[in-house]
Short mmCIF file of C-alpha atoms and ligand atoms in Angstrom, two decimals:
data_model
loop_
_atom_site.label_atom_id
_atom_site.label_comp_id
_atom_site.label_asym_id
_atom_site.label_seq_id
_atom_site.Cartn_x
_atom_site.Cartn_y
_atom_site.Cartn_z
CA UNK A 1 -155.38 107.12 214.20
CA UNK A 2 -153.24 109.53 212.30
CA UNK A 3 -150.03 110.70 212.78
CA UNK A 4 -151.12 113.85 214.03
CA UNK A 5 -154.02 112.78 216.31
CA UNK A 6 -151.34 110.30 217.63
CA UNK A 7 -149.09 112.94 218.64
CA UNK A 8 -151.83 115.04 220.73
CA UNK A 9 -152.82 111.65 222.03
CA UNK A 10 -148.90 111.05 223.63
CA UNK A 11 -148.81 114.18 224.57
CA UNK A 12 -151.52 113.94 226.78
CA UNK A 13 -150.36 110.77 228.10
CA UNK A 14 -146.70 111.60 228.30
CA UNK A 15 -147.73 115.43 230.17
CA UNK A 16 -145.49 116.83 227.82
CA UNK A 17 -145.26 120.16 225.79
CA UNK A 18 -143.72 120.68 222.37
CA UNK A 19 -141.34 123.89 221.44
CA UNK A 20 -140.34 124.86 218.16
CA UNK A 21 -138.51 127.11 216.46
CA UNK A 22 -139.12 129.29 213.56
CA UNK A 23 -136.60 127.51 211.06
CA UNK A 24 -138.03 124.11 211.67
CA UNK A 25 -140.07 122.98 208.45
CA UNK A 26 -144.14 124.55 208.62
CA UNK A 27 -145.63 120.69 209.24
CA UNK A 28 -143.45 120.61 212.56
CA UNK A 29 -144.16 124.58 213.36
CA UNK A 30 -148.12 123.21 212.67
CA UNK A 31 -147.95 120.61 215.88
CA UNK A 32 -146.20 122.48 218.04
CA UNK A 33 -147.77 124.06 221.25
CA UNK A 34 -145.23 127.24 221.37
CA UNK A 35 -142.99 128.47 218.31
CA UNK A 36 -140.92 131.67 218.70
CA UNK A 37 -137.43 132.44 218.42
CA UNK A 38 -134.39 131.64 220.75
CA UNK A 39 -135.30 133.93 223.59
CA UNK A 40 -138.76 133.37 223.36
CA UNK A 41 -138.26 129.58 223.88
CA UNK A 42 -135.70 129.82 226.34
CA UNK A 43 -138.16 131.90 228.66
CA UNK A 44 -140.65 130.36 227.86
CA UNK A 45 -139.32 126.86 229.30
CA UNK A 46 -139.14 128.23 232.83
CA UNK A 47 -142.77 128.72 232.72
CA UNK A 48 -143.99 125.40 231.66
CA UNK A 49 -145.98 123.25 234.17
CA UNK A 50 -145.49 120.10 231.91
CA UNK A 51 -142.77 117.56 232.84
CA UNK A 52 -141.68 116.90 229.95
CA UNK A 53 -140.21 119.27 226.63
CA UNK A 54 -139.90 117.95 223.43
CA UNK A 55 -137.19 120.36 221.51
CA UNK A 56 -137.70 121.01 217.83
CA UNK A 57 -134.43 122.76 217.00
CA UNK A 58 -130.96 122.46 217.75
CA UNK A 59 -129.08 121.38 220.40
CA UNK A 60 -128.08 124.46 222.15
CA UNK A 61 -131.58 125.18 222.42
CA UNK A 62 -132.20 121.95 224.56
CA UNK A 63 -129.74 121.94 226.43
CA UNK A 64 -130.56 125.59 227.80
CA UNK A 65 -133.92 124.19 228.37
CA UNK A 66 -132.44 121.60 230.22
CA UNK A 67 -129.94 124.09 231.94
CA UNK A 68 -133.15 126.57 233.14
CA UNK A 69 -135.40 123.71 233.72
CA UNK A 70 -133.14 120.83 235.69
CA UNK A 71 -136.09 119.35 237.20
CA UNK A 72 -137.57 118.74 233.88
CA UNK A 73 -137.36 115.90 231.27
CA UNK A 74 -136.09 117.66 227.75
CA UNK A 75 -135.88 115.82 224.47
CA UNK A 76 -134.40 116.51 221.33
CA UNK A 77 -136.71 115.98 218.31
CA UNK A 78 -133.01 115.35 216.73
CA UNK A 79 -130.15 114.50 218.51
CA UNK A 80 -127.92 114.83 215.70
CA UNK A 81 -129.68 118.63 215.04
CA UNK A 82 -126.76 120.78 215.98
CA UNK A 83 -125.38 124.34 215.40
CA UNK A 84 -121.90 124.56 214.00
CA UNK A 85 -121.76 127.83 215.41
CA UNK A 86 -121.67 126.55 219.11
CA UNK A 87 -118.65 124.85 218.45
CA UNK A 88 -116.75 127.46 216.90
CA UNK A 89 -114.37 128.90 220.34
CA UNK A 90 -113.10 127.15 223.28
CA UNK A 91 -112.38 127.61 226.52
CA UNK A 92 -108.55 128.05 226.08
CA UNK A 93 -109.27 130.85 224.14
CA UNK A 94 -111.69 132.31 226.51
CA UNK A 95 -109.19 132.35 229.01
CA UNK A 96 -106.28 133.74 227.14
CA UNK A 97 -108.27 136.63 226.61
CA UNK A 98 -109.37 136.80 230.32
CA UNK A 99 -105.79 136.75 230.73
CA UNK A 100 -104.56 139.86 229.06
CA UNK A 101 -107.73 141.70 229.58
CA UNK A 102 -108.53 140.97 233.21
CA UNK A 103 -111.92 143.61 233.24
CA UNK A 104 -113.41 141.48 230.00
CA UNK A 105 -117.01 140.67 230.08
CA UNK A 106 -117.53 137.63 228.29
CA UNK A 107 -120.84 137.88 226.48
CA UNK A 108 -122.32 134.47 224.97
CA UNK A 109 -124.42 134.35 221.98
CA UNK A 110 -126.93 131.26 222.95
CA UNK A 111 -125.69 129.87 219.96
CA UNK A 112 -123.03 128.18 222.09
CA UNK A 113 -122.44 124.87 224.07
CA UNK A 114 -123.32 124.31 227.75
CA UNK A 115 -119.48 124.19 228.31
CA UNK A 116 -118.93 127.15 226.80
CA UNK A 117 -121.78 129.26 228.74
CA UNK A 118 -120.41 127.61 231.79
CA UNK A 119 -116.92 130.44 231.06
CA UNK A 120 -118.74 133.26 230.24
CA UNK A 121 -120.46 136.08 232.42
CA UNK A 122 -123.81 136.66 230.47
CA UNK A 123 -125.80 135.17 227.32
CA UNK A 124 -127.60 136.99 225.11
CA UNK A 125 -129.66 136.27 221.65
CA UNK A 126 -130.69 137.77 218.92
CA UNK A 127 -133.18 139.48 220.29
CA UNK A 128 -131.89 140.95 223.05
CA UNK A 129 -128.27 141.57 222.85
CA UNK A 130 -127.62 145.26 222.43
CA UNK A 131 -130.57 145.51 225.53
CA UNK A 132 -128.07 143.58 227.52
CA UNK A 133 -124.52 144.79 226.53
CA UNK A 134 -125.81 148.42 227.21
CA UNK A 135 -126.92 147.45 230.49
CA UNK A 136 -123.45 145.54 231.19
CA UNK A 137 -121.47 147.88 234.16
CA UNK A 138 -118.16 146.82 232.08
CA UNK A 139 -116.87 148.86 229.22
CA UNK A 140 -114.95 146.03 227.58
CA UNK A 141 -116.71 142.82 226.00
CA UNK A 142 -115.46 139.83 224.84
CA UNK A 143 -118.27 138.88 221.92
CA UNK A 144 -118.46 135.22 221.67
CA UNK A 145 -118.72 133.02 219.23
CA UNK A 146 -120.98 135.00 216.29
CA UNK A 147 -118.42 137.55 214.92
CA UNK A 148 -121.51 139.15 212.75
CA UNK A 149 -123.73 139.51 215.30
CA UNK A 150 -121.11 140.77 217.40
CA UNK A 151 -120.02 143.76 214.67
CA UNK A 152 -123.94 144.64 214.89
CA UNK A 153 -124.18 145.18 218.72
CA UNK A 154 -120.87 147.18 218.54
CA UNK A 155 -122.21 149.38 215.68
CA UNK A 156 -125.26 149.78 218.40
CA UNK A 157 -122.88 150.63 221.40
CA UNK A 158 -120.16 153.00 220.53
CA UNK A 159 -119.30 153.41 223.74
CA UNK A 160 -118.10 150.42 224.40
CA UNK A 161 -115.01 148.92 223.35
CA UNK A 162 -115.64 145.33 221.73
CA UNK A 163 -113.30 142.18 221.33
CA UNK A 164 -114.28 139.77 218.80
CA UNK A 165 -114.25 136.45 217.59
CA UNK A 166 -114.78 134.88 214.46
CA UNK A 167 -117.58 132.48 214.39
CA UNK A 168 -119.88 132.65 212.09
CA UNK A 169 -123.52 131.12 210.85
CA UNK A 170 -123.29 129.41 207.39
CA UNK A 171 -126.44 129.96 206.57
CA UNK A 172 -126.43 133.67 207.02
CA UNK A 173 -123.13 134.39 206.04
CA UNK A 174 -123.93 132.72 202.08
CA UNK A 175 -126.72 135.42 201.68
CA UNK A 176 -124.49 137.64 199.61
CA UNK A 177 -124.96 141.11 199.15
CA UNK A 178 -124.58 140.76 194.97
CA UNK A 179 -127.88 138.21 194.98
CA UNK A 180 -129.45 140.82 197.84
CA UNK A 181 -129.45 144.10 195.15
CA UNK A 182 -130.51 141.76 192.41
CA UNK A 183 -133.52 140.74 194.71
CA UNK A 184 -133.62 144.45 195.56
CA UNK A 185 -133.76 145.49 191.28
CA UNK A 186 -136.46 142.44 190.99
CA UNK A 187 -138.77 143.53 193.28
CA UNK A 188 -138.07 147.71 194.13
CA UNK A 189 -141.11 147.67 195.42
CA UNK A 190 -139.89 145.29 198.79
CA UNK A 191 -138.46 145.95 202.03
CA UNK A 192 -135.63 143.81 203.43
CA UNK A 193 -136.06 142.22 206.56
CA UNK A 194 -132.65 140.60 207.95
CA UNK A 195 -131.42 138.64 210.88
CA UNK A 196 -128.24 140.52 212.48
CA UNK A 197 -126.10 137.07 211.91
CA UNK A 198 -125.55 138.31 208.24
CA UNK A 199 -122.60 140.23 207.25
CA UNK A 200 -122.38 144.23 207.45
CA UNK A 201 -122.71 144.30 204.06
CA UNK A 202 -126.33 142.64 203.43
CA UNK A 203 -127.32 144.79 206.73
CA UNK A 204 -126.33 147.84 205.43
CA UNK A 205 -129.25 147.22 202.64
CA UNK A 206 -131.36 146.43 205.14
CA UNK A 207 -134.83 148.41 205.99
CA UNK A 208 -135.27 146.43 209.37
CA UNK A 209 -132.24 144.23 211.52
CA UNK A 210 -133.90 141.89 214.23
CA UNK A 211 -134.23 138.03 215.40
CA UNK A 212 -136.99 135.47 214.09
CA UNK A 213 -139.47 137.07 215.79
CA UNK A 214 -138.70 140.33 215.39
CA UNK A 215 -138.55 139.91 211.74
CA UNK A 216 -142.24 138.69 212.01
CA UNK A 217 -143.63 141.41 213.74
CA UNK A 218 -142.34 143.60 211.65
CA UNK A 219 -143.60 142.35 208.49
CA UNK A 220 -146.61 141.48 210.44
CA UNK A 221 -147.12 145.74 211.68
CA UNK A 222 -145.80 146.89 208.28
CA UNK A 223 -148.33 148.37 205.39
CA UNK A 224 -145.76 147.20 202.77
CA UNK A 225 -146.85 144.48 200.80
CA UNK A 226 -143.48 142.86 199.78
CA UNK A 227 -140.75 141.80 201.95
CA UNK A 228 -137.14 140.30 201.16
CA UNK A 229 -136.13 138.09 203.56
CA UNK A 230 -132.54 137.82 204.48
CA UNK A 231 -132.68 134.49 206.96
CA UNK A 232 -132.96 130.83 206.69
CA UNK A 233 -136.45 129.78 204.86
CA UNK A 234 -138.55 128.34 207.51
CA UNK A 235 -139.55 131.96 208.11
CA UNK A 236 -141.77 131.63 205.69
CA UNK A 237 -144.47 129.41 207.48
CA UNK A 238 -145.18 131.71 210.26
CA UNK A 239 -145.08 134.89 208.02
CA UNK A 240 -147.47 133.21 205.67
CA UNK A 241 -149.84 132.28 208.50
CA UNK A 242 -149.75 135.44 209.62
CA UNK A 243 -149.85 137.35 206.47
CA UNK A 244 -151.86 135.86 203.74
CA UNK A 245 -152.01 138.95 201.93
CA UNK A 246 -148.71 139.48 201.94
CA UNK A 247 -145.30 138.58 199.44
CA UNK A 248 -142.26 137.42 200.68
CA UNK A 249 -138.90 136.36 198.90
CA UNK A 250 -135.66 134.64 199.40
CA UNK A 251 -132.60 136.16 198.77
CA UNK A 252 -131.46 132.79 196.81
CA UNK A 253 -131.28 128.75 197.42
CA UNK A 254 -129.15 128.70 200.31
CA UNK A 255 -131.12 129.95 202.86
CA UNK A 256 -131.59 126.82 204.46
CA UNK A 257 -130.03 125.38 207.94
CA UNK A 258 -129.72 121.13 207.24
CA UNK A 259 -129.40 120.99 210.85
CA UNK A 260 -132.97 122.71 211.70
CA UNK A 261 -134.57 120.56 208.69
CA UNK A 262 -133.61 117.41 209.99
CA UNK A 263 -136.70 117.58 211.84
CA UNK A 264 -139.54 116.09 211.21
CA UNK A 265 -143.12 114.15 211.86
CA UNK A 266 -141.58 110.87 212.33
CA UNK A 267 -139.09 112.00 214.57
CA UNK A 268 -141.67 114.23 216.62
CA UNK A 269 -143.59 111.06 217.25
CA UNK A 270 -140.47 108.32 218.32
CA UNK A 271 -139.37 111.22 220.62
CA UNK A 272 -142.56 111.45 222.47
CA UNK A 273 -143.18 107.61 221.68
CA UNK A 274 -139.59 106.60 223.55
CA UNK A 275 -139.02 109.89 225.13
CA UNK A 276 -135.39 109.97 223.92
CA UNK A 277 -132.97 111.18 223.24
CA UNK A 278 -132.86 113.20 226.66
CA UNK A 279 -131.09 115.95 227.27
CA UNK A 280 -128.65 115.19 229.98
CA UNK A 281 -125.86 117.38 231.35
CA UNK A 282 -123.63 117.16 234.28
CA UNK A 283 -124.63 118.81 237.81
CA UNK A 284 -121.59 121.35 238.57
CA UNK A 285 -121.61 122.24 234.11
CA UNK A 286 -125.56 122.51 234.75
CA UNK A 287 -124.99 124.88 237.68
CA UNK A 288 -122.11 127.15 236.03
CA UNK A 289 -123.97 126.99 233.16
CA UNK A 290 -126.78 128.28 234.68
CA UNK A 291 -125.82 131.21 235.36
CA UNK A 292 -124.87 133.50 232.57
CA UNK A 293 -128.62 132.13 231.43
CA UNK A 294 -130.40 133.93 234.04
CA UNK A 295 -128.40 136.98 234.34
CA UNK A 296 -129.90 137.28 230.61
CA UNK A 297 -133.17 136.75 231.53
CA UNK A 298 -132.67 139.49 234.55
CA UNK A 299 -130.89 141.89 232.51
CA UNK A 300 -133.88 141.36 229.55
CA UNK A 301 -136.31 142.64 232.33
CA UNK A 302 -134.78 145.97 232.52
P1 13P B 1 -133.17 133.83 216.78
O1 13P B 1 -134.12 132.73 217.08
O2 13P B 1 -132.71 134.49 218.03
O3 13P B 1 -133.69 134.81 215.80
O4 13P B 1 -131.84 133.16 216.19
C1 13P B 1 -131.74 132.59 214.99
C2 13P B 1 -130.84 131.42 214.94
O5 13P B 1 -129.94 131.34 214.18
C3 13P B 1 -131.10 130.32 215.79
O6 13P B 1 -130.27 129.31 215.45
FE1 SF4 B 2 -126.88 127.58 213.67
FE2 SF4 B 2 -127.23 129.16 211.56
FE3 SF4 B 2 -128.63 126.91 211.74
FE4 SF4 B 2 -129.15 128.97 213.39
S1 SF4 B 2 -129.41 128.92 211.16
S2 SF4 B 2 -128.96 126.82 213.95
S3 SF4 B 2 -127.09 129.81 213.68
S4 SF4 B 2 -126.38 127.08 211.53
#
C-alpha cells in the first residue's frame, strides 16, 4: 500500500480527522480532510465527531484544539512546529499593564500560548479581529502579542484607544515594501493581496488586507488575472487549486515559515501510526484558557 492509501487506511482505523492549515506544504494540504485558516480550524474542531485530531500546523493551533475540544485526543503532526510569535509577551507584563490601566481589555491574537490566553479577556485572529474589538463594551485594549496586526485593527477602530505590544511575525515582517513596488513595476497589471501581520507600510500598497482565507476568496471572486501575494508561500496550493487560470507571485524568497514546513508525509503517517505527540495541557490552564476562546467564537457570531 502507498503512503497515501495508508494514511486513509489509519484514519479509518484510528476514527480520526486531519486539519491543516494553509501554510503547510500542498502534499500535506492534499491529505487533509479540512484546510482553512486559524479561525476556520479552531471552529471547526468543536464540530468534529471524530475522537481523534491530527494538527498540521503549529502549536498554538493544537493546543486551542485541545483547549475547545478537552474530551478529544489532539496530535501534533510536529511537535517541534511552533510560532515564535506566541512566545513573544508574558504574563508579568500583562499584569503591569492591568495594573496601571485597571479598565484594559486584553485582546489575544491566537498566535499565543495556552498560558498566555489563560490572562487575557478575549482571542481573536486574523480573520476576525476588528469584528470583535468593535463589539468589545471597553474603550481601551491591550493588543497582544502581534504589534502589526494590532496597528491594523486600530487603524479600523478609531474610536478606541489601543495599547500595544511589540511582537511580531518574521515571516511577514521580511516582506519589505522596496521588493513589494518592484513586484508592483514587474507586473502593473497585479493586485496585492496581504495578510494584516505585515507592516503599515506593505499594507498601505495593498488592494485587499485579510487572513489566509480571506486572501483566497478574494482572489478566488476577483476578475483580475494577476495577484501579488504578500504572505508566507503555502498560499499558493490552495489558490492554484482553486484558480487554474489564474497568476500569482511572491513578493521575494522569504516568504516562507520553517516552522509550518516542517511538516510533512512521513510525519502525517507516525502521528496517526503512534498517535503522538499528544497535545496535553493542565485542567485549571485548560479551563482559564478556555475562556477568552469562546468569548471569540460568541462575539464572531454577532
Ligand atoms: P490566519 O490563518 O488567521 O490567516 O493566520 C496566519 C498565521 O500566521 C497563522 O500562523
Ligand atoms: Fe507564526 Fe508567522 Fe509562521 Fe504564522 S507564519 S506560524 S505567525 S511565524
Amino acid at each position: 500500500m502507498d503512503q497515501i492509501e495508508t494514511i486513509k487506511q489509519l484514519k479509518k482505523e484510528k476514527n480520526a480527522v486531519i486539519l491543516a492549515h494553509y501554510y503547510v506544504d500542498g502534499e500535506v494540504q492534499a491529505i487533509a480532510d479540512y484546510v482553512g485558516d486559524s479561525y476556520y480550524l479552531s471552529k471547526l474542531a468543536t464540530t468534529l465527531p471524530e475522537d481523534v485530531i491530527i494538527f498540521c500546523g503549529v502549536q498554538f493551533m493544537g493546543e486551542s484544539a485541545k483547549i475547545l475540544n478537552p474530551e478529544k485526543t489532539v496530535i501534533m503532526a510536529d511537535e517541534y512546529a511552533d510560532c515564535p510569535m506566541a512566545h513573544m509577551v508574558d504574563t508579568d507584563t500583562i499584569a503591569a499593564v492591568r495594573k496601571e490601566h485597571p479598565d484594559v481589555c486584553v485582546v489575544c491574537y491566537v498566535n499565543s500560548t495556552a498560558q498566555i490566553k489563560s490572562c487575557s479577556d478575549v482571542c481573536v485572529t486574523s480573520s476576525n479581529a476588528i469584528r470583535i474589538v468593535r463589539a468589545l463594551p471597553e474603550k481601551k485594549i491591550f493588543f497582544i502579542p502581534d504589534n502589526n496586526l494590532g496597528r491594523y485593527v486600530a487603524s479600523q477602530i478609531p474610536e478606541k484607544e489601543f495599547i500595544f505590544h511589540d511582537g511580531y511575525c518574521h515571516v511577514h515582517k521580511s516582506i519589505h515594501k522596496d521588493e513589494l513596488i518592484q513586484a508592483k513595476e514587474a507586473h502593473p497589471e497585479a493586485l496585492v493581496l496581504t495578510h494584516p501581520e505585515c507592516t503599515s507600510d506593505v499594507l498601505e500598497l495593498s488592494d485587499f488586507i485579510g487572513s489566509t482565507s480571506e486572501i483566497i476568496d478574494y482572489a478566488t471572486a476577483s476578475e483580475n488575472k494577476t495577484f501579488i501575494i504578500c504572505t508566507e508561500m503555502g498560499i499558493f496550493y490552495e489558490l492554484g487549486q482553486k484558480n487554474p487560470d489564474k497568476k500569482f507571485y511572491s513578493v521575494g524568497h522569504r516568504q516562507f515559515c520553517p516552522n509550518m514546513k516542517r511538516i510533512n508525509l512521513d510525519k502525517v503517517l507516525k502521528a496517526l501510526k503512534q498517535l503522538s505527540p499528544e497535545v496535553r495541557l493542565d485542567k485549571e490552564l485548560a479551563e482559564k484558557s478556555n475562556l477568552p476562546l469562546r468569548r471569540m467564537l460568541e462575539l464572531a457570531k454577532s
